[in-house]
Every structure is written in C-alpha cells, then in structure tokens.
Coordinates of C-alpha atoms and ligand atoms in Angstrom, one line a residue:
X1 CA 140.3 125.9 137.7
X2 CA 136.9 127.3 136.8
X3 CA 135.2 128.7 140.1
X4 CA 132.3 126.5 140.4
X5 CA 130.8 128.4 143.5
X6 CA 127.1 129.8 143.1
X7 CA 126.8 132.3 145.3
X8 CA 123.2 133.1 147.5
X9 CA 123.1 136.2 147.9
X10 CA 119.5 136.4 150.2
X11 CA 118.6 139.6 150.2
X12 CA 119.8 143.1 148.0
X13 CA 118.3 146.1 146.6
X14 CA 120.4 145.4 143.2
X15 CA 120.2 143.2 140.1
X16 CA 122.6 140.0 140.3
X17 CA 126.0 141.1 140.0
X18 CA 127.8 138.2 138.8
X19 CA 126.8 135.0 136.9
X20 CA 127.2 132.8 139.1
X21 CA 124.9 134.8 141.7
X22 CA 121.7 133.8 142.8
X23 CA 119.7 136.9 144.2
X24 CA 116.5 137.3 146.3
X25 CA 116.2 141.2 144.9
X26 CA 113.9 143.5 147.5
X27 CA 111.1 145.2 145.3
X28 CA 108.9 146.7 147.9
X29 CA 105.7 146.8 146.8
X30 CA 106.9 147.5 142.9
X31 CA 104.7 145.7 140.4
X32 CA 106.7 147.5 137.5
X33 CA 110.2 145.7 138.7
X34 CA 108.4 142.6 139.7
X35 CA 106.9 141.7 136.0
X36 CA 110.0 142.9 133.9
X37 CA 112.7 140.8 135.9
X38 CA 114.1 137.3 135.0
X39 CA 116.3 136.8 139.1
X40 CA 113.9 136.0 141.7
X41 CA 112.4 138.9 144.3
X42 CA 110.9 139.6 147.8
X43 CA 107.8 142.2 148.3
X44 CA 106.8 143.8 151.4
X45 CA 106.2 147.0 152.9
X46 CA 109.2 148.3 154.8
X47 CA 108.5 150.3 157.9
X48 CA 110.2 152.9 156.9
X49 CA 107.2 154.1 154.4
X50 CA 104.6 152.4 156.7
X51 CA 102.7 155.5 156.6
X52 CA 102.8 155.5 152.4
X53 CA 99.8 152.8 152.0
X54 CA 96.4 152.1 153.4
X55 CA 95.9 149.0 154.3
X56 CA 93.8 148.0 151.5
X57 CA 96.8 148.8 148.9
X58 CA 98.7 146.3 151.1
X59 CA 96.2 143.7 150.9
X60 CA 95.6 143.8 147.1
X61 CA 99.2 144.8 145.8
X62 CA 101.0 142.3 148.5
X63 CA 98.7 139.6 148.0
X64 CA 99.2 139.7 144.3
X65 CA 102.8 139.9 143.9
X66 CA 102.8 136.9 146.5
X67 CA 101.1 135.0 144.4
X68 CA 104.0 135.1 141.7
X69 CA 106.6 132.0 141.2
X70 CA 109.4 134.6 141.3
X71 CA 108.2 136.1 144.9
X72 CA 110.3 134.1 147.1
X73 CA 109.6 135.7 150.4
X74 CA 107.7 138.8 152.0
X75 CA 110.3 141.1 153.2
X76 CA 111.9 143.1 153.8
X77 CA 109.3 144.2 156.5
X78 CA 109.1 144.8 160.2
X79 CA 109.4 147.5 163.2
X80 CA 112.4 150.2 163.3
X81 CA 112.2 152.2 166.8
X82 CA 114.7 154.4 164.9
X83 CA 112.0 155.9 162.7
X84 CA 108.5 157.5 163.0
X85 CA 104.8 156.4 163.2
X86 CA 105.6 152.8 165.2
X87 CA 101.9 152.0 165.8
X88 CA 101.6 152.4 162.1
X89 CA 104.7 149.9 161.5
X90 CA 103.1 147.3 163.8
X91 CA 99.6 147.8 162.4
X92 CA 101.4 146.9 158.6
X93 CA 103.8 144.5 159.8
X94 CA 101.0 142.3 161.5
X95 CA 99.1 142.3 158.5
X96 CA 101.8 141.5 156.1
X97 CA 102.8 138.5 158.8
X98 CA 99.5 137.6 158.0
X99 CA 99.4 137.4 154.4
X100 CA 102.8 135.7 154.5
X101 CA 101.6 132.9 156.3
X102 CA 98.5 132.5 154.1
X103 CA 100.8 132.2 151.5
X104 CA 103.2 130.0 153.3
X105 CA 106.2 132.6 152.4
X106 CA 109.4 133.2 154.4
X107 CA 110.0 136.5 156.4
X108 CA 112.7 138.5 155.5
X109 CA 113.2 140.7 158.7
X110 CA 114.1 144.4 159.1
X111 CA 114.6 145.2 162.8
X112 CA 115.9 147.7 165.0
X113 CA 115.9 148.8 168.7
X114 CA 112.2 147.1 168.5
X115 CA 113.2 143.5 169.9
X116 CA 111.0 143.5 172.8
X117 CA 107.9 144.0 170.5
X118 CA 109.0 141.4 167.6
X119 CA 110.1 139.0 169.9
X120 CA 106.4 137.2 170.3
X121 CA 105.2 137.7 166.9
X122 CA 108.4 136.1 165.1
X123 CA 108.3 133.0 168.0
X124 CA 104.4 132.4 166.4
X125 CA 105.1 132.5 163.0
X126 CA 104.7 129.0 161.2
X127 CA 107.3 129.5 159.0
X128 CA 111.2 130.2 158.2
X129 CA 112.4 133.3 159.1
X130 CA 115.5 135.5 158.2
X131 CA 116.6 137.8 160.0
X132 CA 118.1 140.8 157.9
X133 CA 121.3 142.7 158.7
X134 CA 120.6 141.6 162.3
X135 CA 122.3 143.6 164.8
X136 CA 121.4 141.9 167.8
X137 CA 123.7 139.1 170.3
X138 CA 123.3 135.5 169.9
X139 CA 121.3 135.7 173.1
X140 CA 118.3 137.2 171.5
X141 CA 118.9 135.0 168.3
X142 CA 118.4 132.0 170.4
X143 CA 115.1 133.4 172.1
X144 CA 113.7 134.1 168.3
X145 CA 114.9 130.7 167.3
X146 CA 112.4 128.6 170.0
X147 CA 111.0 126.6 167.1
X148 CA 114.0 126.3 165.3
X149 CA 113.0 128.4 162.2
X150 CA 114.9 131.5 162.4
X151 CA 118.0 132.2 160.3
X152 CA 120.7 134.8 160.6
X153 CA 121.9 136.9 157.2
X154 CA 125.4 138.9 157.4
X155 CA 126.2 141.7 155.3
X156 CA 128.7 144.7 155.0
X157 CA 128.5 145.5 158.7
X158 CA 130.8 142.0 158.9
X159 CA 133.4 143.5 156.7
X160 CA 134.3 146.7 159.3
X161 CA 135.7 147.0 162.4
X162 CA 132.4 146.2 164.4
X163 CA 134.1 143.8 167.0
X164 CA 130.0 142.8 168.1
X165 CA 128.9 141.5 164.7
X166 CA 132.1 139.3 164.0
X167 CA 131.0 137.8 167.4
X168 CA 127.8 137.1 167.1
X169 CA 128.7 136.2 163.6
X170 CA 131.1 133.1 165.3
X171 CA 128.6 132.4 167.7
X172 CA 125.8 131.6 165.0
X173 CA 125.8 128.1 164.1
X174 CA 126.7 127.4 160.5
X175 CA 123.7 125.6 159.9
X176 CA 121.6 129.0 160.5
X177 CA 124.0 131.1 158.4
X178 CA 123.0 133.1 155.2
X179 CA 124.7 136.1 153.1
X180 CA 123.5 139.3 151.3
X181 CA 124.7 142.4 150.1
X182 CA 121.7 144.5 151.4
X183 CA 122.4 147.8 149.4
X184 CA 125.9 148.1 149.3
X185 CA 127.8 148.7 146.2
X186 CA 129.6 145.1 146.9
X187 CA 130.1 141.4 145.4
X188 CA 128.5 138.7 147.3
X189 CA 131.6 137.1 147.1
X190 CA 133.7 139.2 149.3
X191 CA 131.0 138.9 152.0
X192 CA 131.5 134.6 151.8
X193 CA 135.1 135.0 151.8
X194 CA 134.9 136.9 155.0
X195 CA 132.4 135.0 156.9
X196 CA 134.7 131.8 156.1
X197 CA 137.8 133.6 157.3
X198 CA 136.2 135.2 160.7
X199 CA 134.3 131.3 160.9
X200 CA 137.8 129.8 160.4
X201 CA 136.4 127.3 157.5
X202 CA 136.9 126.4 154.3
X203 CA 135.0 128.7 151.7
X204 CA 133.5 125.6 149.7
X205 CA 132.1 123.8 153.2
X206 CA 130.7 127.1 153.8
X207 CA 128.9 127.6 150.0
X208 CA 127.9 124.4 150.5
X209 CA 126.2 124.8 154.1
X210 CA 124.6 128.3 152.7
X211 CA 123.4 126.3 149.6
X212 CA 121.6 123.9 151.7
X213 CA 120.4 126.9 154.3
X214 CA 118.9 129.0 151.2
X215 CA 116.8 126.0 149.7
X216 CA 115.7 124.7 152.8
X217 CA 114.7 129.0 153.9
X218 CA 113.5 130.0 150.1
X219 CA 112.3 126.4 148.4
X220 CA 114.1 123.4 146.9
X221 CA 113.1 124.1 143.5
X222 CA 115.3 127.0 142.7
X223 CA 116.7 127.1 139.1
X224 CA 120.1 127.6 140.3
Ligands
ZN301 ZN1 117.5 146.0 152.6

C-alpha cells in the first residue's frame, strides 16, 4: 500500500529530502536561496552572527524577504548564552520580533541557557510561536505557553539516549507537537516514527495531529 503520509518537516537547513516532504528550509538572511527555490523557507538573523549586520541590513534585507509568499516564518532567531556578544543578540532579536509581528509571521526560536531573558518577550508576542530544538522541561514550556501560542519542535536530540528530551517529549501535549530535521543528515520520517513510538501512538494519528499543528502554526493555504 502506497504510503500516503506527507511529512512536515518545520524547520532544516536542507532541501526537501523526500517527495512526500513538506519543508520550512532556514535561509538566514540569503536573498540568492530565497529567489531560486520552489519548497517554502524561514529568514532571520540567528544569534550566532548577530554581530555580522547593522541594523539597517536587518531592517531592509528581513523586511523584504518577509514580504515573499514562500517566507513562512522569521526564524530561526533568538538569544544563545552559549555564544558571544549577548547584548548584540538581544538588540537583533528585539527587532526582528518586531518586524515579525508587523508582518504577522511565526517565530521560529533558537534558544539556549537564555530562558530567563526570552521568557517575557515570547509571553508578549501576538503570534504562534515554535520553539526550535528546545531543550528545556515542560515546566518552562508551560510558562512560555501563557497565551496558548507556543509550540514545541523535536529533532535528532529525540533519537539518542537523552533520557530529559524523551520526557519532556511525553509530557508535551500532542496538540503542540511539531517535527524537523534541523541540520542533520536525516529523513523526517525517522524522527515521526520515533516520536510515535516514545508517545505510544499510532504514526498516522500522529501525521495527522502534526498536519493540523503545521497549518494552524505556518498558514492554511499550504500547497501540500
Ligand atoms: Zn537550525
């Protein structure tokens, strides 16, 4: 029987790898990718090159790749305690927060050892929020999620040995469940199969809830 699956894969640094994939592909702030591609993309600064761009090459170069049909979300962006120049990562991540919500855009979230500070400027953004990779509890999921707009996305760290993830993985209700690949050299598939074996379910219930989770994060008129 013919695998009728399509698979969300929410956020990678790769072209789809499969037909029946359906990829948000990260392009940073790459006008070259972003015009010759036919999947859909993300744009953003990520904090790791914070320091690369002045703000005015954020505004212009963000503002017009946000304005494309393929830009489904700004992202990845966001604070990473983990690497230098912070007050520069919070200066660019406040001002891409605020050309994402002019544009009414999803975040996709990069975060690490910097909840404290993300914590208030995720709870006042407007709108729908992934977070990336997250390595945090469901604790601090459920303090992000106060408005009921922030969404959880599992990757290769679920396919190890990491005993936390898997946990916080079954602790995140299905309904706030996404998948990527990130920049692994994997299948989106494999990362599905293994969040429906560690969530004990079915993998078509949970294609279908990630299906429904994807267009109601990135837009209902997807040509999927
Ligand atoms: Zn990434």
């Amino acid at each position: 029987m013919k695998n009728k699956i399509t698979y969300y894969n929410c956020h990678t640094h790769r072209k789809p790898q499969s037909e029946n994939e359906f990829c948000i592909r990260n392009a940073f702030l790459n006008t070259t990718a972003a015009n010759n591609c036919n999947y859909t993309i993300s744009n953003g600064l990520h904090p790791w090159f914070a320091n690369n761009y002045s703000s005015s090459e954020i505004e212009n170069i963000l503002t017009n790749l946000a304005k494309l049909p393929k830009n489904l979300a700004i992202g990845e962006i966001g604070l990473d305690k983990m690497k230098p120049h912070f007050e520069k990562q919070m200066t660019v991540f406040l001002q891409q927060l605020e050309i994402a919500e002019k544009f009414k855009k999803p975040l996709i979230i990069h975060q690490v050892k910097a909840y404290e500070e993300i914590l208030p400027l995720l709870r006042s953004y407007k709108g729908k929020v992934v977070l990336h990779g997250f390595q945090g509890n469901a604790q601090q999921w459920e303090q992000l999620n106060k408005n009921g707009n922030v969404y959880v996305s599992f990757g290769a760290a679920i396919l190890g040995e990491n005993e936390k993830t898997k946990q916080t993985l079954n602790a995140i209700p299905l309904s706030y469940l996404l998948a990527e690949t990130d920049n692994a050299p994997l299948k989106i598939d494999r990362i599905y199969n293994t969040i429906a074996a560690i969530k004990q379910i079915p993998i078509l219930e949970l294609a279908q809830q990630i299906e429904l989770n994807f267009r109601g994060v990135f837009g209902s008129n997807l040509n999927a």
